[in-house]
């Protein structure tokens, strides 16, 4: 059973870069036909899709964040990562990683809270 | 972007009664080549990630109780909980996966009367 676990700093200063990693266990990230995604949720608010990386390495980003986002994968560590630069308080949220085969699935991490504050 | 709009924003239902949540997309999410609606429903409880309930608008995820059902096509969709249980108190989201960015409705909070 594939499991995902997010990790990274819980506190990031404004204007700096938020960096999170999603460790994948139970299967390699570079096989099969899967999208490895990042989604975020500000406290008490709805869900926002950030972007994804396909098994082949192709990335797709939400245009609202595209200028600040990079999603990459490290197959040697079996993990994929999110970098969001020039953060502001509006980027404070719970960040989730997820996997799907092109349609929704229940393969989600538990989420990690990131606060942007000086 | 495809905008997803849910109604109502909140719902108070007695135990054992029916709960109905609506979701409308700003454009059709029906893919004509396979006649599938690219629409999912999630349930989210506090402190937990969303849990997938329904995909392809009406296909129940494995393990999801049959009191949950999804219907609709094109731009109008409904999630029905046929007999509300205490454990169904949660926020429910619809999501389209027809295009990117994938977008979610704003959520509907379901509470017990």
mmCIF file of C-alpha atoms in Angstrom:
data_model
loop_
_atom_site.group_PDB
_atom_site.id
_atom_site.type_symbol
_atom_site.label_atom_id
_atom_site.label_comp_id
_atom_site.label_asym_id
_atom_site.label_seq_id
_atom_site.Cartn_x
_atom_site.Cartn_y
_atom_site.Cartn_z
ATOM 1 C CA UNK A 1 0.000 0.000 0.000
ATOM 2 C CA UNK A 2 1.499 3.314 -1.088
ATOM 3 C CA UNK A 3 1.803 5.901 1.665
ATOM 4 C CA UNK A 4 2.801 9.552 1.470
ATOM 5 C CA UNK A 5 4.337 11.723 4.171
ATOM 6 C CA UNK A 6 5.004 15.444 3.931
ATOM 7 C CA UNK A 7 7.930 17.064 5.717
ATOM 8 C CA UNK A 8 9.550 20.455 5.923
ATOM 9 C CA UNK A 9 9.845 23.600 8.018
ATOM 10 C CA UNK A 10 6.697 24.651 9.811
ATOM 11 C CA UNK A 11 7.697 28.305 9.799
ATOM 12 C CA UNK A 12 8.961 30.338 6.856
ATOM 13 C CA UNK A 13 9.767 34.037 6.807
ATOM 14 C CA UNK A 14 8.047 36.359 4.352
ATOM 15 C CA UNK A 15 9.819 36.700 0.989
ATOM 16 C CA UNK A 16 11.703 33.445 1.543
ATOM 17 C CA UNK A 17 11.210 30.063 -0.135
ATOM 18 C CA UNK A 18 8.903 27.398 1.226
ATOM 19 C CA UNK A 19 10.337 23.930 0.643
ATOM 20 C CA UNK A 20 8.448 20.727 1.321
ATOM 21 C CA UNK A 21 9.132 17.103 0.556
ATOM 22 C CA UNK A 22 6.719 14.228 0.126
ATOM 23 C CA UNK A 23 8.287 10.877 0.926
ATOM 24 C CA UNK A 24 6.683 7.958 -0.839
ATOM 25 C CA UNK A 25 6.726 4.449 0.612
ATOM 26 C CA UNK A 26 5.266 1.236 -0.739
ATOM 27 C CA UNK A 27 6.188 1.740 -4.356
ATOM 28 C CA UNK A 28 8.595 3.606 -6.661
ATOM 29 C CA UNK A 29 7.546 7.019 -7.902
ATOM 30 C CA UNK A 30 9.062 6.527 -11.353
ATOM 31 C CA UNK A 31 6.938 3.583 -12.443
ATOM 32 C CA UNK A 32 3.335 3.339 -13.512
ATOM 33 C CA UNK A 33 1.235 6.188 -14.814
ATOM 34 C CA UNK A 34 0.736 8.495 -11.873
ATOM 35 C CA UNK A 35 0.464 12.163 -11.092
ATOM 36 C CA UNK A 36 2.153 13.281 -7.893
ATOM 37 C CA UNK A 37 0.430 16.425 -6.703
ATOM 38 C CA UNK A 38 0.508 19.202 -4.150
ATOM 39 C CA UNK A 39 -2.674 20.750 -2.716
ATOM 40 C CA UNK A 40 -2.988 23.322 0.030
ATOM 41 C CA UNK A 41 -5.663 24.491 2.427
ATOM 42 C CA UNK A 42 -5.565 27.677 4.516
ATOM 43 C CA UNK A 43 -7.044 27.263 7.956
ATOM 44 C CA UNK A 44 -10.827 27.164 7.815
ATOM 45 C CA UNK A 45 -10.859 27.535 4.041
ATOM 46 C CA UNK A 46 -11.135 25.422 0.924
ATOM 47 C CA UNK A 47 -8.693 23.376 -1.109
ATOM 48 C CA UNK A 48 -6.354 24.803 -3.727
ATOM 49 C CA UNK A 49 -4.537 22.620 -6.257
ATOM 50 C CA UNK A 50 -0.929 23.782 -6.603
ATOM 51 C CA UNK A 51 0.406 21.477 -9.293
ATOM 52 C CA UNK A 52 1.727 18.055 -10.136
ATOM 53 C CA UNK A 53 4.536 16.056 -11.645
ATOM 54 C CA UNK A 54 3.890 13.042 -13.844
ATOM 55 C CA UNK A 55 5.844 9.803 -13.675
ATOM 56 C CA UNK A 56 7.731 10.958 -16.782
ATOM 57 C CA UNK A 57 8.777 14.191 -15.072
ATOM 58 C CA UNK A 58 6.342 16.492 -16.841
ATOM 59 C CA UNK A 59 5.008 19.230 -14.588
ATOM 60 C CA UNK A 60 1.768 21.198 -14.587
ATOM 61 C CA UNK A 61 1.139 24.147 -12.327
ATOM 62 C CA UNK A 62 -1.802 26.250 -11.251
ATOM 63 C CA UNK A 63 -1.474 29.463 -13.287
ATOM 64 C CA UNK A 64 -2.215 31.465 -10.152
ATOM 65 C CA UNK A 65 1.033 30.193 -8.619
ATOM 66 C CA UNK A 66 3.055 29.204 -11.663
ATOM 67 C CA UNK A 67 5.538 32.071 -11.462
ATOM 68 C CA UNK A 68 6.561 31.013 -7.927
ATOM 69 C CA UNK A 69 6.258 27.223 -7.934
ATOM 70 C CA UNK A 70 8.590 24.370 -8.777
ATOM 71 C CA UNK A 71 7.711 20.701 -8.322
ATOM 72 C CA UNK A 72 10.465 18.150 -8.796
ATOM 73 C CA UNK A 73 11.137 14.503 -8.083
ATOM 74 C CA UNK A 74 14.137 12.644 -6.707
ATOM 75 C CA UNK A 75 13.787 9.011 -7.721
ATOM 76 C CA UNK A 76 16.868 7.989 -5.727
ATOM 77 C CA UNK A 77 15.100 9.073 -2.537
ATOM 78 C CA UNK A 78 11.644 8.120 -3.790
ATOM 79 C CA UNK A 79 10.280 11.532 -3.014
ATOM 80 C CA UNK A 80 8.956 14.620 -4.720
ATOM 81 C CA UNK A 81 9.219 18.208 -3.619
ATOM 82 C CA UNK A 82 7.519 21.567 -3.673
ATOM 83 C CA UNK A 83 9.280 24.906 -3.730
ATOM 84 C CA UNK A 84 7.274 28.098 -3.461
ATOM 85 C CA UNK A 85 9.277 31.295 -3.508
ATOM 86 C CA UNK A 86 8.569 34.838 -2.387
ATOM 87 C CA UNK A 87 6.051 33.664 0.189
ATOM 88 C CA UNK A 88 3.626 35.922 2.026
ATOM 89 C CA UNK A 89 1.138 35.374 4.833
ATOM 90 C CA UNK A 90 -1.360 34.288 2.174
ATOM 91 C CA UNK A 91 0.722 31.150 1.659
ATOM 92 C CA UNK A 92 0.081 30.020 5.236
ATOM 93 C CA UNK A 93 -1.763 26.730 4.921
ATOM 94 C CA UNK A 94 -1.775 22.993 5.428
ATOM 95 C CA UNK A 95 0.055 21.482 2.472
ATOM 96 C CA UNK A 96 -0.899 18.025 1.238
ATOM 97 C CA UNK A 97 0.783 15.736 -1.239
ATOM 98 C CA UNK A 98 -1.274 13.195 -3.154
ATOM 99 C CA UNK A 99 -1.049 10.588 -5.883
ATOM 100 C CA UNK A 100 -3.577 9.743 -8.542
ATOM 101 C CA UNK A 101 -3.668 7.827 -11.825
ATOM 102 C CA UNK A 102 -5.396 10.660 -13.692
ATOM 103 C CA UNK A 103 -8.549 10.488 -11.686
ATOM 104 C CA UNK A 104 -8.967 11.103 -7.930
ATOM 105 C CA UNK A 105 -7.763 8.585 -5.407
ATOM 106 C CA UNK A 106 -7.445 8.250 -1.664
ATOM 107 C CA UNK A 107 -3.673 8.340 -1.676
ATOM 108 C CA UNK A 108 -2.990 11.527 0.301
ATOM 109 C CA UNK A 109 -0.468 12.496 2.938
ATOM 110 C CA UNK A 110 -1.675 13.637 6.323
ATOM 111 C CA UNK A 111 -0.676 17.204 5.581
ATOM 112 C CA UNK A 112 1.857 19.577 7.068
ATOM 113 C CA UNK A 113 1.137 23.035 8.423
ATOM 114 C CA UNK A 114 3.302 25.867 7.137
ATOM 115 C CA UNK A 115 3.102 29.321 8.663
ATOM 116 C CA UNK A 116 4.601 32.351 6.957
ATOM 117 C CA UNK A 117 5.611 34.852 9.588
ATOM 118 C CA UNK A 118 8.602 36.918 10.635
ATOM 119 C CA UNK B 1 -10.171 27.847 -14.882
ATOM 120 C CA UNK B 2 -13.335 25.842 -14.312
ATOM 121 C CA UNK B 3 -15.165 27.405 -11.388
ATOM 122 C CA UNK B 4 -17.001 24.998 -9.068
ATOM 123 C CA UNK B 5 -19.867 26.401 -7.007
ATOM 124 C CA UNK B 6 -21.521 24.397 -4.263
ATOM 125 C CA UNK B 7 -24.848 24.990 -2.572
ATOM 126 C CA UNK B 8 -25.716 25.375 0.172
ATOM 127 C CA UNK B 9 -22.660 26.523 2.132
ATOM 128 C CA UNK B 10 -23.996 24.715 5.188
ATOM 129 C CA UNK B 11 -26.681 22.192 5.927
ATOM 130 C CA UNK B 12 -28.303 21.064 9.178
ATOM 131 C CA UNK B 13 -30.037 17.704 8.957
ATOM 132 C CA UNK B 14 -31.611 15.389 11.507
ATOM 133 C CA UNK B 15 -30.122 11.957 12.029
ATOM 134 C CA UNK B 16 -31.641 9.496 9.589
ATOM 135 C CA UNK B 17 -32.781 12.217 7.212
ATOM 136 C CA UNK B 18 -31.541 12.914 3.700
ATOM 137 C CA UNK B 19 -28.827 15.440 2.965
ATOM 138 C CA UNK B 20 -28.390 16.859 -0.522
ATOM 139 C CA UNK B 21 -25.460 18.946 -1.730
ATOM 140 C CA UNK B 22 -25.306 20.541 -5.148
ATOM 141 C CA UNK B 23 -22.296 21.395 -7.270
ATOM 142 C CA UNK B 24 -22.290 23.412 -10.463
ATOM 143 C CA UNK B 25 -19.352 23.796 -12.818
ATOM 144 C CA UNK B 26 -18.771 26.864 -15.001
ATOM 145 C CA UNK B 27 -18.344 24.600 -18.010
ATOM 146 C CA UNK B 28 -19.203 21.022 -18.800
ATOM 147 C CA UNK B 29 -16.952 18.367 -17.282
ATOM 148 C CA UNK B 30 -18.426 15.639 -19.466
ATOM 149 C CA UNK B 31 -15.798 14.237 -21.808
ATOM 150 C CA UNK B 32 -17.658 13.250 -24.949
ATOM 151 C CA UNK B 33 -15.161 10.645 -26.151
ATOM 152 C CA UNK B 34 -15.772 8.355 -23.175
ATOM 153 C CA UNK B 35 -19.060 9.806 -21.863
ATOM 154 C CA UNK B 36 -17.577 10.261 -18.406
ATOM 155 C CA UNK B 37 -18.100 13.180 -16.067
ATOM 156 C CA UNK B 38 -14.804 14.242 -14.526
ATOM 157 C CA UNK B 39 -16.314 15.099 -11.154
ATOM 158 C CA UNK B 40 -15.420 13.841 -7.683
ATOM 159 C CA UNK B 41 -16.752 14.302 -4.170
ATOM 160 C CA UNK B 42 -14.663 14.379 -1.011
ATOM 161 C CA UNK B 43 -15.459 14.344 2.689
ATOM 162 C CA UNK B 44 -13.172 16.147 5.107
ATOM 163 C CA UNK B 45 -13.231 15.948 8.874
ATOM 164 C CA UNK B 46 -11.219 18.288 11.134
ATOM 165 C CA UNK B 47 -7.508 17.596 11.165
ATOM 166 C CA UNK B 48 -7.734 15.022 8.385
ATOM 167 C CA UNK B 49 -6.992 15.059 4.672
ATOM 168 C CA UNK B 50 -9.963 14.870 2.320
ATOM 169 C CA UNK B 51 -11.379 11.416 1.819
ATOM 170 C CA UNK B 52 -12.571 10.453 -1.643
ATOM 171 C CA UNK B 53 -16.204 9.362 -1.703
ATOM 172 C CA UNK B 54 -17.267 9.454 -5.347
ATOM 173 C CA UNK B 55 -15.509 9.782 -8.695
ATOM 174 C CA UNK B 56 -16.725 9.801 -12.293
ATOM 175 C CA UNK B 57 -19.669 11.670 -10.723
ATOM 176 C CA UNK B 58 -21.374 8.496 -9.505
ATOM 177 C CA UNK B 59 -18.793 5.754 -8.834
ATOM 178 C CA UNK B 60 -18.474 5.071 -5.144
ATOM 179 C CA UNK B 61 -14.929 4.600 -3.847
ATOM 180 C CA UNK B 62 -14.245 1.207 -2.306
ATOM 181 C CA UNK B 63 -15.378 1.063 1.312
ATOM 182 C CA UNK B 64 -17.677 4.075 1.112
ATOM 183 C CA UNK B 65 -21.117 3.313 2.595
ATOM 184 C CA UNK B 66 -23.911 3.016 0.073
ATOM 185 C CA UNK B 67 -25.861 5.803 1.754
ATOM 186 C CA UNK B 68 -23.547 8.110 -0.220
ATOM 187 C CA UNK B 69 -24.481 8.530 -3.861
ATOM 188 C CA UNK B 70 -23.549 10.909 -6.647
ATOM 189 C CA UNK B 71 -25.564 11.965 -9.669
ATOM 190 C CA UNK B 72 -25.654 14.530 -12.424
ATOM 191 C CA UNK B 73 -23.973 15.238 -15.725
ATOM 192 C CA UNK B 74 -22.463 18.078 -17.675
ATOM 193 C CA UNK B 75 -22.462 21.036 -15.313
ATOM 194 C CA UNK B 76 -24.851 20.044 -12.512
ATOM 195 C CA UNK B 77 -24.122 17.437 -9.902
ATOM 196 C CA UNK B 78 -25.501 16.238 -6.589
ATOM 197 C CA UNK B 79 -24.144 14.342 -3.619
ATOM 198 C CA UNK B 80 -26.836 12.651 -1.566
ATOM 199 C CA UNK B 81 -26.501 11.128 1.866
ATOM 200 C CA UNK B 82 -29.651 9.044 2.085
ATOM 201 C CA UNK B 83 -29.789 8.660 5.858
ATOM 202 C CA UNK B 84 -27.469 10.943 7.775
ATOM 203 C CA UNK B 85 -25.360 9.321 10.472
ATOM 204 C CA UNK B 86 -23.473 11.110 13.240
ATOM 205 C CA UNK B 87 -20.152 10.191 11.637
ATOM 206 C CA UNK B 88 -21.148 12.026 8.438
ATOM 207 C CA UNK B 89 -20.676 15.417 10.085
ATOM 208 C CA UNK B 90 -17.976 16.953 7.919
ATOM 209 C CA UNK B 91 -17.266 19.380 5.120
ATOM 210 C CA UNK B 92 -17.922 18.066 1.624
ATOM 211 C CA UNK B 93 -16.147 19.259 -1.504
ATOM 212 C CA UNK B 94 -16.729 18.648 -5.180
ATOM 213 C CA UNK B 95 -13.759 18.708 -7.548
ATOM 214 C CA UNK B 96 -13.434 18.703 -11.296
ATOM 215 C CA UNK B 97 -10.572 16.834 -12.923
ATOM 216 C CA UNK B 98 -11.618 17.567 -16.504
ATOM 217 C CA UNK B 99 -8.857 20.129 -16.867
ATOM 218 C CA UNK B 100 -6.021 21.815 -15.088
ATOM 219 C CA UNK B 101 -5.858 23.504 -12.756
ATOM 220 C CA UNK B 102 -8.025 21.047 -10.923
ATOM 221 C CA UNK B 103 -10.518 23.072 -8.971
ATOM 222 C CA UNK B 104 -12.694 22.487 -5.942
ATOM 223 C CA UNK B 105 -15.984 23.858 -4.759
ATOM 224 C CA UNK B 106 -15.899 26.075 -1.688
ATOM 225 C CA UNK B 107 -17.217 23.287 0.517
ATOM 226 C CA UNK B 108 -20.502 22.482 2.249
ATOM 227 C CA UNK B 109 -20.560 21.964 5.999
ATOM 228 C CA UNK B 110 -22.983 19.280 7.132
ATOM 229 C CA UNK B 111 -24.147 19.309 10.745
ATOM 230 C CA UNK B 112 -26.664 17.353 12.766
ATOM 231 C CA UNK B 113 -29.825 19.005 14.022
#
